[in-house]
Amino acid sequence: MAPEVVDVRILVTGGTGQLGSAVVARLRAAGEEVRVVSRRAGPDVVRGDLRTGRGIDSAVAGVDAVVHCATDYFGRETQLARTLIEAARWAGTPHLVYVSIVGVDRVPLGYYRAKLETEQLFADSGLPATIQRATQFHGLVRGIIAGAARLPVVPVPRISFQPVDVRDVARRLAELATADPAGRAPDFGGPEILTAAELAEAVGEATGRHRRIVPLKVPGETFRAYAGGGHLAPEHRDGEITFREYLAERADHG
Ligand SMILES: NC(=O)c1ccc[n+]([C@@H]2O[C@H](COP(=O)([O-])OP(=O)(O)OC[C@H]3O[C@@H](n4cnc5c(N)ncnc54)[C@H](OP(=O)(O)O)[C@@H]3O)[C@@H](O)[C@H]2O)c1
């Protein structure tokens, strides 16, 4: 006998990723029924691939909303969105919530251009859609800084970041997914804007590795855009968990 299909309310693409798993946890804690789609088999996961379309129709079937956290860093961001939009058209037009990045229209990176184009696909799809841009996640910023912190002297670019915790972004996305479509939602930023030197100092304190930090001016258009704060949202300090709190938690968990 075929297994009974349970009608779930919210599908999270990328629900196995950094942000997506926090969204799933947040929604489930709020009592929502959540389905996760992933290319890999796993517990509580529906198999599906947004690049090929395999399994996506059944993943989208019967949901009221989709939080689209899946992403492709190799130039196929728009393709994943197209697959999702097509599947959604045939599946009762659920509310599509897309996660983007603050500054996709100001920082000239290929990945950012693809995200901007994808925002437009959702906006033009005619489907109920919400686009949420967020600033850089703590994990990404720590990764950038920690890589350099292994050297005897820590070179850091002369730019600032506004890192945000994925759990804070997940809180916003959970609210959006269960509300009416909002179009482009107000940007979501981390609680503090810190220079890369201050962030490197915090990583040094957390790891007990104190190195000399050397701020450097980096040439090029992309760094000029970062130096100009194109990726920051100073008016939106919505996140609550600070970078130091995030680092302390990581240390506590080994
Ligand atoms: N990192 C940041 O600082 C930052 C800041 C603001 C916004 N964002 C945005 O937040 C979103 C989530 O980022 P993240 O860092 O949480 O991503 P991540 O941890 O790298 O996770 C990527 C997810 O995408 C899924 N995926 C990739 N290709 C897929 C495909 N063909 N079909 C189905 N699923 C696919 C993966 O699932 P499986 O491998 O299980 O299939 C995985 O769960 C992205 O849109 C990103 O642009 C990131």
PDB file of C-alpha atoms and ligand atoms in Angstrom:
ATOM      1  CA  MET A   1       0.000   0.000   0.000  1.00  0.00           C
ATOM      2  CA  ALA A   2       1.323   3.477  -0.887  1.00  0.00           C
ATOM      3  CA  PRO A   3       2.345   5.566   2.148  1.00  0.00           C
ATOM      4  CA  GLU A   4      -0.218   8.154   3.196  1.00  0.00           C
ATOM      5  CA  VAL A   5       0.693  11.637   1.949  1.00  0.00           C
ATOM      6  CA  VAL A   6       0.548  14.060   4.853  1.00  0.00           C
ATOM      7  CA  ASP A   7      -0.449  17.601   3.918  1.00  0.00           C
ATOM      8  CA  VAL A   8       2.230  19.871   5.289  1.00  0.00           C
ATOM      9  CA  ARG A   9       1.952  23.607   5.377  1.00  0.00           C
ATOM     10  CA  ILE A  10       5.488  24.850   4.771  1.00  0.00           C
ATOM     11  CA  LEU A  11       8.259  23.549   2.523  1.00  0.00           C
ATOM     12  CA  VAL A  12      11.827  24.641   3.283  1.00  0.00           C
ATOM     13  CA  THR A  13      14.282  24.281   0.395  1.00  0.00           C
ATOM     14  CA  GLY A  14      17.881  24.211   1.611  1.00  0.00           C
ATOM     15  CA  GLY A  15      16.468  22.983   4.924  1.00  0.00           C
ATOM     16  CA  THR A  16      19.681  21.012   5.452  1.00  0.00           C
ATOM     17  CA  GLY A  17      21.835  24.159   5.164  1.00  0.00           C
ATOM     18  CA  GLN A  18      23.009  26.736   7.701  1.00  0.00           C
ATOM     19  CA  LEU A  19      20.023  29.037   7.480  1.00  0.00           C
ATOM     20  CA  GLY A  20      17.439  26.506   6.312  1.00  0.00           C
ATOM     21  CA  SER A  21      17.979  24.201   9.280  1.00  0.00           C
ATOM     22  CA  ALA A  22      17.440  27.152  11.642  1.00  0.00           C
ATOM     23  CA  VAL A  23      14.221  28.007   9.756  1.00  0.00           C
ATOM     24  CA  VAL A  24      13.007  24.408  10.088  1.00  0.00           C
ATOM     25  CA  ALA A  25      13.775  24.403  13.832  1.00  0.00           C
ATOM     26  CA  ARG A  26      12.007  27.726  14.322  1.00  0.00           C
ATOM     27  CA  LEU A  27       8.881  26.716  12.407  1.00  0.00           C
ATOM     28  CA  ARG A  28       8.637  23.321  14.103  1.00  0.00           C
ATOM     29  CA  ALA A  29       9.064  24.957  17.513  1.00  0.00           C
ATOM     30  CA  ALA A  30       6.094  27.182  16.592  1.00  0.00           C
ATOM     31  CA  GLY A  31       4.038  24.057  15.844  1.00  0.00           C
ATOM     32  CA  GLU A  32       4.068  24.397  12.043  1.00  0.00           C
ATOM     33  CA  GLU A  33       4.121  21.331   9.836  1.00  0.00           C
ATOM     34  CA  VAL A  34       7.325  21.494   7.820  1.00  0.00           C
ATOM     35  CA  ARG A  35       8.682  19.527   4.878  1.00  0.00           C
ATOM     36  CA  VAL A  36      12.376  19.681   3.896  1.00  0.00           C
ATOM     37  CA  VAL A  37      13.632  19.002   0.388  1.00  0.00           C
ATOM     38  CA  SER A  38      17.220  17.893  -0.178  1.00  0.00           C
ATOM     39  CA  ARG A  39      19.266  16.173  -2.892  1.00  0.00           C
ATOM     40  CA  ARG A  40      20.346  13.619  -0.279  1.00  0.00           C
ATOM     41  CA  ALA A  41      18.241  11.090   1.559  1.00  0.00           C
ATOM     42  CA  GLY A  42      17.852  11.696   5.263  1.00  0.00           C
ATOM     43  CA  PRO A  43      15.381  11.531   8.104  1.00  0.00           C
ATOM     44  CA  ASP A  44      12.354  13.812   7.623  1.00  0.00           C
ATOM     45  CA  VAL A  45      13.575  14.770   4.151  1.00  0.00           C
ATOM     46  CA  VAL A  46      11.877  14.579   0.736  1.00  0.00           C
ATOM     47  CA  ARG A  47      14.354  13.888  -2.068  1.00  0.00           C
ATOM     48  CA  GLY A  48      14.425  16.567  -4.758  1.00  0.00           C
ATOM     49  CA  ASP A  49      16.822  18.494  -6.944  1.00  0.00           C
ATOM     50  CA  LEU A  50      16.002  22.041  -7.962  1.00  0.00           C
ATOM     51  CA  ARG A  51      18.588  21.960 -10.746  1.00  0.00           C
ATOM     52  CA  THR A  52      17.089  18.993 -12.597  1.00  0.00           C
ATOM     53  CA  GLY A  53      13.547  19.341 -11.237  1.00  0.00           C
ATOM     54  CA  ARG A  54      13.516  15.726 -10.041  1.00  0.00           C
ATOM     55  CA  GLY A  55      11.146  15.285  -7.087  1.00  0.00           C
ATOM     56  CA  ILE A  56      10.252  18.985  -6.865  1.00  0.00           C
ATOM     57  CA  ASP A  57       6.601  18.681  -7.939  1.00  0.00           C
ATOM     58  CA  SER A  58       5.865  16.267  -5.102  1.00  0.00           C
ATOM     59  CA  ALA A  59       7.910  18.358  -2.657  1.00  0.00           C
ATOM     60  CA  VAL A  60       5.822  21.462  -3.425  1.00  0.00           C
ATOM     61  CA  ALA A  61       2.457  19.654  -3.590  1.00  0.00           C
ATOM     62  CA  GLY A  62      -0.005  20.699  -0.914  1.00  0.00           C
ATOM     63  CA  VAL A  63       2.050  23.381   0.831  1.00  0.00           C
ATOM     64  CA  ASP A  64       0.844  26.881   1.674  1.00  0.00           C
ATOM     65  CA  ALA A  65       4.290  28.457   1.679  1.00  0.00           C
ATOM     66  CA  VAL A  66       7.846  27.736   0.569  1.00  0.00           C
ATOM     67  CA  VAL A  67      10.868  29.263   2.285  1.00  0.00           C
ATOM     68  CA  HIS A  68      13.518  29.071  -0.430  1.00  0.00           C
ATOM     69  CA  CYS A  69      16.896  28.798   1.320  1.00  0.00           C
ATOM     70  CA  ALA A  70      18.525  26.485  -1.246  1.00  0.00           C
ATOM     71  CA  THR A  71      21.283  28.189  -3.151  1.00  0.00           C
ATOM     72  CA  ASP A  72      23.814  27.489  -5.870  1.00  0.00           C
ATOM     73  CA  TYR A  73      27.218  29.167  -5.701  1.00  0.00           C
ATOM     74  CA  PHE A  74      28.191  28.056  -9.218  1.00  0.00           C
ATOM     75  CA  GLY A  75      25.962  30.164 -11.428  1.00  0.00           C
ATOM     76  CA  ARG A  76      22.687  28.226 -11.207  1.00  0.00           C
ATOM     77  CA  GLU A  77      20.830  30.348  -8.652  1.00  0.00           C
ATOM     78  CA  THR A  78      18.257  31.441 -11.257  1.00  0.00           C
ATOM     79  CA  GLN A  79      17.788  27.875 -12.471  1.00  0.00           C
ATOM     80  CA  LEU A  80      16.843  26.666  -8.975  1.00  0.00           C
ATOM     81  CA  ALA A  81      14.306  29.491  -8.707  1.00  0.00           C
ATOM     82  CA  ARG A  82      12.806  28.782 -12.142  1.00  0.00           C
ATOM     83  CA  THR A  83      12.243  25.148 -11.192  1.00  0.00           C
ATOM     84  CA  LEU A  84      10.573  26.179  -7.947  1.00  0.00           C
ATOM     85  CA  ILE A  85       8.372  28.823  -9.600  1.00  0.00           C
ATOM     86  CA  GLU A  86       7.198  26.384 -12.293  1.00  0.00           C
ATOM     87  CA  ALA A  87       6.383  23.708  -9.717  1.00  0.00           C
ATOM     88  CA  ALA A  88       4.545  26.276  -7.573  1.00  0.00           C
ATOM     89  CA  ARG A  89       2.347  27.336 -10.513  1.00  0.00           C
ATOM     90  CA  TRP A  90       1.004  23.779 -10.716  1.00  0.00           C
ATOM     91  CA  ALA A  91       0.714  23.321  -6.978  1.00  0.00           C
ATOM     92  CA  GLY A  92      -1.886  25.833  -5.874  1.00  0.00           C
ATOM     93  CA  THR A  93       0.452  28.872  -5.979  1.00  0.00           C
ATOM     94  CA  PRO A  94       1.906  28.807  -2.475  1.00  0.00           C
ATOM     95  CA  HIS A  95       3.525  31.906  -0.969  1.00  0.00           C
ATOM     96  CA  LEU A  96       7.215  31.889  -2.001  1.00  0.00           C
ATOM     97  CA  VAL A  97       9.707  33.465   0.401  1.00  0.00           C
ATOM     98  CA  TYR A  98      13.148  34.058  -1.117  1.00  0.00           C
ATOM     99  CA  VAL A  99      16.273  34.793   0.926  1.00  0.00           C
ATOM    100  CA  SER A 100      18.635  37.283  -0.620  1.00  0.00           C
ATOM    101  CA  ILE A 101      21.586  39.367   0.544  1.00  0.00           C
ATOM    102  CA  VAL A 102      21.854  43.049   1.465  1.00  0.00           C
ATOM    103  CA  GLY A 103      23.889  44.738  -1.267  1.00  0.00           C
ATOM    104  CA  VAL A 104      23.127  42.399  -4.183  1.00  0.00           C
ATOM    105  CA  ASP A 105      22.395  45.562  -6.169  1.00  0.00           C
ATOM    106  CA  ARG A 106      25.535  47.389  -4.994  1.00  0.00           C
ATOM    107  CA  VAL A 107      28.407  44.881  -4.752  1.00  0.00           C
ATOM    108  CA  PRO A 108      29.605  43.651  -8.188  1.00  0.00           C
ATOM    109  CA  LEU A 109      30.042  39.945  -7.432  1.00  0.00           C
ATOM    110  CA  GLY A 110      28.774  37.277  -9.863  1.00  0.00           C
ATOM    111  CA  TYR A 111      26.873  35.462  -7.092  1.00  0.00           C
ATOM    112  CA  TYR A 112      25.209  38.725  -6.030  1.00  0.00           C
ATOM    113  CA  ARG A 113      24.192  39.502  -9.619  1.00  0.00           C
ATOM    114  CA  ALA A 114      22.566  36.072  -9.828  1.00  0.00           C
ATOM    115  CA  LYS A 115      20.694  36.737  -6.569  1.00  0.00           C
ATOM    116  CA  LEU A 116      19.457  40.090  -7.857  1.00  0.00           C
ATOM    117  CA  GLU A 117      18.238  38.433 -11.046  1.00  0.00           C
ATOM    118  CA  THR A 118      16.527  35.757  -8.951  1.00  0.00           C
ATOM    119  CA  GLU A 119      14.769  38.400  -6.833  1.00  0.00           C
ATOM    120  CA  GLN A 120      13.387  39.771 -10.106  1.00  0.00           C
ATOM    121  CA  LEU A 121      12.198  36.307 -11.201  1.00  0.00           C
ATOM    122  CA  PHE A 122      10.139  35.979  -8.014  1.00  0.00           C
ATOM    123  CA  ALA A 123       8.841  39.548  -8.286  1.00  0.00           C
ATOM    124  CA  ASP A 124       7.789  39.006 -11.927  1.00  0.00           C
ATOM    125  CA  SER A 125       6.421  35.486 -11.396  1.00  0.00           C
ATOM    126  CA  GLY A 126       2.910  36.685 -10.650  1.00  0.00           C
ATOM    127  CA  LEU A 127       2.930  34.321  -7.659  1.00  0.00           C
ATOM    128  CA  PRO A 128       2.540  35.527  -4.071  1.00  0.00           C
ATOM    129  CA  ALA A 129       6.142  36.294  -3.109  1.00  0.00           C
ATOM    130  CA  THR A 130       8.265  37.870  -0.399  1.00  0.00           C
ATOM    131  CA  ILE A 131      11.938  38.751  -0.725  1.00  0.00           C
ATOM    132  CA  GLN A 132      14.045  39.057   2.406  1.00  0.00           C
ATOM    133  CA  ARG A 133      17.584  40.384   2.171  1.00  0.00           C
ATOM    134  CA  ALA A 134      19.903  39.740   5.119  1.00  0.00           C
ATOM    135  CA  THR A 135      23.440  40.845   5.956  1.00  0.00           C
ATOM    136  CA  GLN A 136      26.343  38.346   6.165  1.00  0.00           C
ATOM    137  CA  PHE A 137      25.892  35.422   8.550  1.00  0.00           C
ATOM    138  CA  HIS A 138      28.198  35.023  11.563  1.00  0.00           C
ATOM    139  CA  GLY A 139      29.526  31.745  10.138  1.00  0.00           C
ATOM    140  CA  LEU A 140      30.617  33.321   6.860  1.00  0.00           C
ATOM    141  CA  VAL A 141      32.322  36.272   8.557  1.00  0.00           C
ATOM    142  CA  ARG A 142      34.065  33.988  11.072  1.00  0.00           C
ATOM    143  CA  GLY A 143      35.232  31.778   8.174  1.00  0.00           C
ATOM    144  CA  ILE A 144      36.769  34.753   6.334  1.00  0.00           C
ATOM    145  CA  ILE A 145      38.517  36.054   9.461  1.00  0.00           C
ATOM    146  CA  ALA A 146      39.565  32.676  10.892  1.00  0.00           C
ATOM    147  CA  GLY A 147      41.294  31.734   7.609  1.00  0.00           C
ATOM    148  CA  ALA A 148      43.587  34.768   7.901  1.00  0.00           C
ATOM    149  CA  ALA A 149      43.984  34.320  11.688  1.00  0.00           C
ATOM    150  CA  ARG A 150      46.136  31.217  11.135  1.00  0.00           C
ATOM    151  CA  LEU A 151      48.941  33.403   9.779  1.00  0.00           C
ATOM    152  CA  PRO A 152      51.547  34.974  12.138  1.00  0.00           C
ATOM    153  CA  VAL A 153      50.179  38.430  11.272  1.00  0.00           C
ATOM    154  CA  VAL A 154      46.461  38.742  10.496  1.00  0.00           C
ATOM    155  CA  PRO A 155      45.822  40.752   7.334  1.00  0.00           C
ATOM    156  CA  VAL A 156      42.243  42.074   7.230  1.00  0.00           C
ATOM    157  CA  PRO A 157      40.563  44.267   4.632  1.00  0.00           C
ATOM    158  CA  ARG A 158      39.737  47.817   5.695  1.00  0.00           C
ATOM    159  CA  ILE A 159      35.994  47.150   5.627  1.00  0.00           C
ATOM    160  CA  SER A 160      33.186  46.589   8.130  1.00  0.00           C
ATOM    161  CA  PHE A 161      30.623  43.830   8.443  1.00  0.00           C
ATOM    162  CA  GLN A 162      27.236  43.591  10.117  1.00  0.00           C
ATOM    163  CA  PRO A 163      27.155  39.877  10.904  1.00  0.00           C
ATOM    164  CA  VAL A 164      23.835  38.320  11.777  1.00  0.00           C
ATOM    165  CA  ASP A 165      22.924  35.019  13.389  1.00  0.00           C
ATOM    166  CA  VAL A 166      20.982  32.555  11.234  1.00  0.00           C
ATOM    167  CA  ARG A 167      18.593  31.976  14.154  1.00  0.00           C
ATOM    168  CA  ASP A 168      17.641  35.653  14.098  1.00  0.00           C
ATOM    169  CA  VAL A 169      17.101  35.581  10.312  1.00  0.00           C
ATOM    170  CA  ALA A 170      15.112  32.357  10.746  1.00  0.00           C
ATOM    171  CA  ARG A 171      12.802  34.131  13.207  1.00  0.00           C
ATOM    172  CA  ARG A 172      12.015  36.779  10.579  1.00  0.00           C
ATOM    173  CA  LEU A 173      11.531  34.183   7.822  1.00  0.00           C
ATOM    174  CA  ALA A 174       9.174  32.135   9.974  1.00  0.00           C
ATOM    175  CA  GLU A 175       7.079  35.264  10.572  1.00  0.00           C
ATOM    176  CA  LEU A 176       7.056  36.087   6.852  1.00  0.00           C
ATOM    177  CA  ALA A 177       6.161  32.547   5.776  1.00  0.00           C
ATOM    178  CA  THR A 178       3.056  32.553   7.931  1.00  0.00           C
ATOM    179  CA  ALA A 179       1.986  36.093   6.949  1.00  0.00           C
ATOM    180  CA  ASP A 180       0.614  37.621   3.739  1.00  0.00           C
ATOM    181  CA  PRO A 181       3.066  38.060   0.851  1.00  0.00           C
ATOM    182  CA  ALA A 182       5.043  41.272   1.414  1.00  0.00           C
ATOM    183  CA  GLY A 183       6.964  41.809  -1.838  1.00  0.00           C
ATOM    184  CA  ARG A 184      10.354  43.190  -0.865  1.00  0.00           C
ATOM    185  CA  ALA A 185      10.471  43.082   2.956  1.00  0.00           C
ATOM    186  CA  PRO A 186      12.630  45.549   4.902  1.00  0.00           C
ATOM    187  CA  ASP A 187      16.281  44.416   5.060  1.00  0.00           C
ATOM    188  CA  PHE A 188      17.360  42.341   8.055  1.00  0.00           C
ATOM    189  CA  GLY A 189      20.724  43.176   9.628  1.00  0.00           C
ATOM    190  CA  GLY A 190      22.894  42.062  12.496  1.00  0.00           C
ATOM    191  CA  PRO A 191      22.939  43.998  15.779  1.00  0.00           C
ATOM    192  CA  GLU A 192      26.393  45.588  15.341  1.00  0.00           C
ATOM    193  CA  ILE A 193      28.595  46.974  12.594  1.00  0.00           C
ATOM    194  CA  LEU A 194      32.227  46.064  13.326  1.00  0.00           C
ATOM    195  CA  THR A 195      35.424  46.612  11.382  1.00  0.00           C
ATOM    196  CA  ALA A 196      37.212  43.514  10.122  1.00  0.00           C
ATOM    197  CA  ALA A 197      39.989  44.392  12.614  1.00  0.00           C
ATOM    198  CA  GLU A 198      37.468  44.339  15.521  1.00  0.00           C
ATOM    199  CA  LEU A 199      36.057  41.045  14.259  1.00  0.00           C
ATOM    200  CA  ALA A 200      39.574  39.578  14.012  1.00  0.00           C
ATOM    201  CA  GLU A 201      40.216  40.732  17.585  1.00  0.00           C
ATOM    202  CA  ALA A 202      37.061  38.935  18.735  1.00  0.00           C
ATOM    203  CA  VAL A 203      38.118  35.732  16.915  1.00  0.00           C
ATOM    204  CA  GLY A 204      41.587  36.034  18.514  1.00  0.00           C
ATOM    205  CA  GLU A 205      40.015  36.371  21.987  1.00  0.00           C
ATOM    206  CA  ALA A 206      37.716  33.407  21.400  1.00  0.00           C
ATOM    207  CA  THR A 207      40.510  31.134  20.171  1.00  0.00           C
ATOM    208  CA  GLY A 208      43.201  32.426  22.565  1.00  0.00           C
ATOM    209  CA  ARG A 209      45.405  33.147  19.523  1.00  0.00           C
ATOM    210  CA  HIS A 210      46.471  36.758  19.793  1.00  0.00           C
ATOM    211  CA  ARG A 211      48.145  37.946  16.620  1.00  0.00           C
ATOM    212  CA  ARG A 212      48.973  41.368  15.258  1.00  0.00           C
ATOM    213  CA  ILE A 213      46.102  42.551  13.051  1.00  0.00           C
ATOM    214  CA  VAL A 214      47.007  44.559   9.970  1.00  0.00           C
ATOM    215  CA  PRO A 215      44.152  46.339   8.168  1.00  0.00           C
ATOM    216  CA  LEU A 216      44.835  46.549   4.433  1.00  0.00           C
ATOM    217  CA  LYS A 217      43.317  48.546   1.644  1.00  0.00           C
ATOM    218  CA  VAL A 218      42.396  46.098  -1.111  1.00  0.00           C
ATOM    219  CA  PRO A 219      42.247  47.317  -4.721  1.00  0.00           C
ATOM    220  CA  GLY A 220      39.311  46.621  -7.015  1.00  0.00           C
ATOM    221  CA  GLU A 221      35.710  47.517  -7.620  1.00  0.00           C
ATOM    222  CA  THR A 222      34.261  44.847  -5.340  1.00  0.00           C
ATOM    223  CA  PHE A 223      36.250  45.945  -2.322  1.00  0.00           C
ATOM    224  CA  ARG A 224      35.414  49.578  -3.057  1.00  0.00           C
ATOM    225  CA  ALA A 225      31.743  48.622  -2.866  1.00  0.00           C
ATOM    226  CA  TYR A 226      32.302  46.772   0.438  1.00  0.00           C
ATOM    227  CA  ALA A 227      34.397  49.678   1.790  1.00  0.00           C
ATOM    228  CA  GLY A 228      31.507  51.984   0.897  1.00  0.00           C
ATOM    229  CA  GLY A 229      29.210  49.829   3.029  1.00  0.00           C
ATOM    230  CA  GLY A 230      27.143  48.487   0.112  1.00  0.00           C
ATOM    231  CA  HIS A 231      26.526  45.258   2.044  1.00  0.00           C
ATOM    232  CA  LEU A 232      25.413  46.927   5.285  1.00  0.00           C
ATOM    233  CA  ALA A 233      21.968  47.846   6.596  1.00  0.00           C
ATOM    234  CA  PRO A 234      22.718  50.365   9.366  1.00  0.00           C
ATOM    235  CA  GLU A 235      19.016  51.263   9.702  1.00  0.00           C
ATOM    236  CA  HIS A 236      18.101  47.619  10.327  1.00  0.00           C
ATOM    237  CA  ARG A 237      19.919  46.272  13.374  1.00  0.00           C
ATOM    238  CA  ASP A 238      17.276  43.601  13.899  1.00  0.00           C
ATOM    239  CA  GLY A 239      19.365  40.621  14.973  1.00  0.00           C
ATOM    240  CA  GLU A 240      19.878  40.053  18.689  1.00  0.00           C
ATOM    241  CA  ILE A 241      22.763  37.569  18.872  1.00  0.00           C
ATOM    242  CA  THR A 242      26.127  39.371  18.622  1.00  0.00           C
ATOM    243  CA  PHE A 243      29.257  38.042  16.919  1.00  0.00           C
ATOM    244  CA  ARG A 244      31.001  37.612  20.305  1.00  0.00           C
ATOM    245  CA  GLU A 245      28.011  35.686  21.690  1.00  0.00           C
ATOM    246  CA  TYR A 246      28.083  33.436  18.632  1.00  0.00           C
ATOM    247  CA  LEU A 247      31.835  32.806  19.071  1.00  0.00           C
ATOM    248  CA  ALA A 248      31.403  32.057  22.795  1.00  0.00           C
ATOM    249  CA  GLU A 249      28.683  29.495  22.019  1.00  0.00           C
ATOM    250  CA  ARG A 250      30.949  27.782  19.479  1.00  0.00           C
ATOM    251  CA  ALA A 251      33.720  27.615  22.086  1.00  0.00           C
ATOM    252  CA  ASP A 252      31.253  26.110  24.604  1.00  0.00           C
ATOM    253  CA  HIS A 253      30.355  23.413  22.100  1.00  0.00           C
ATOM    254  CA  GLY A 254      34.028  22.644  21.385  1.00  0.00           C
TER     255      GLY A 254
HETATM  256  N1  LIG B   1      25.983  33.079   4.077  1.00  0.00           N
HETATM  257  C1  LIG B   1      25.625  34.345   4.242  1.00  0.00           C
HETATM  258  O1  LIG B   1      26.346  35.155   4.844  1.00  0.00           O
HETATM  259  C2  LIG B   1      24.283  34.825   3.711  1.00  0.00           C
HETATM  260  C3  LIG B   1      23.820  36.114   4.015  1.00  0.00           C
HETATM  261  C4  LIG B   1      22.561  36.518   3.554  1.00  0.00           C
HETATM  262  C5  LIG B   1      21.782  35.656   2.797  1.00  0.00           C
HETATM  263  N2  LIG B   1      22.279  34.411   2.496  1.00  0.00           N
HETATM  264  C6  LIG B   1      21.428  33.527   1.687  1.00  0.00           C
HETATM  265  O2  LIG B   1      20.850  32.570   2.562  1.00  0.00           O
HETATM  266  C7  LIG B   1      20.545  31.394   1.812  1.00  0.00           C
HETATM  267  C8  LIG B   1      21.020  30.170   2.579  1.00  0.00           C
HETATM  268  O3  LIG B   1      22.428  30.227   2.714  1.00  0.00           O
HETATM  269  P1  LIG B   1      23.202  29.133   3.592  1.00  0.00           P
HETATM  270  O4  LIG B   1      24.539  29.699   3.894  1.00  0.00           O
HETATM  271  O5  LIG B   1      22.307  28.660   4.694  1.00  0.00           O
HETATM  272  O6  LIG B   1      23.370  27.973   2.499  1.00  0.00           O
HETATM  273  P2  LIG B   1      24.109  26.553   2.702  1.00  0.00           P
HETATM  274  O7  LIG B   1      24.354  26.259   4.137  1.00  0.00           O
HETATM  275  O8  LIG B   1      25.271  26.549   1.750  1.00  0.00           O
HETATM  276  O9  LIG B   1      23.012  25.523   2.182  1.00  0.00           O
HETATM  277  C9  LIG B   1      22.699  25.433   0.821  1.00  0.00           C
HETATM  278  C10 LIG B   1      21.468  24.560   0.703  1.00  0.00           C
HETATM  279  O10 LIG B   1      21.061  24.535  -0.671  1.00  0.00           O
HETATM  280  C11 LIG B   1      20.607  23.225  -0.959  1.00  0.00           C
HETATM  281  N3  LIG B   1      20.778  22.990  -2.400  1.00  0.00           N
HETATM  282  C12 LIG B   1      21.831  23.327  -3.168  1.00  0.00           C
HETATM  283  N4  LIG B   1      21.626  22.943  -4.446  1.00  0.00           N
HETATM  284  C13 LIG B   1      20.396  22.353  -4.472  1.00  0.00           C
HETATM  285  C14 LIG B   1      19.625  21.740  -5.500  1.00  0.00           C
HETATM  286  N5  LIG B   1      20.083  21.642  -6.767  1.00  0.00           N
HETATM  287  N6  LIG B   1      18.415  21.241  -5.180  1.00  0.00           N
HETATM  288  C15 LIG B   1      17.943  21.307  -3.907  1.00  0.00           C
HETATM  289  N7  LIG B   1      18.636  21.869  -2.884  1.00  0.00           N
HETATM  290  C16 LIG B   1      19.849  22.388  -3.170  1.00  0.00           C
HETATM  291  C17 LIG B   1      21.494  22.297  -0.124  1.00  0.00           C
HETATM  292  O11 LIG B   1      20.762  21.112   0.154  1.00  0.00           O
HETATM  293  P3  LIG B   1      21.329  19.623  -0.057  1.00  0.00           P
HETATM  294  O12 LIG B   1      22.838  19.728  -0.179  1.00  0.00           O
HETATM  295  O13 LIG B   1      20.875  18.910   1.178  1.00  0.00           O
HETATM  296  O14 LIG B   1      20.655  19.164  -1.297  1.00  0.00           O
HETATM  297  C18 LIG B   1      21.688  23.111   1.155  1.00  0.00           C
HETATM  298  O15 LIG B   1      20.703  22.809   2.110  1.00  0.00           O
HETATM  299  C19 LIG B   1      21.211  31.573   0.436  1.00  0.00           C
HETATM  300  O16 LIG B   1      20.245  31.954  -0.501  1.00  0.00           O
HETATM  301  C20 LIG B   1      22.198  32.708   0.656  1.00  0.00           C
HETATM  302  O17 LIG B   1      22.446  33.467  -0.508  1.00  0.00           O
HETATM  303  C21 LIG B   1      23.481  33.974   2.943  1.00  0.00           C
END
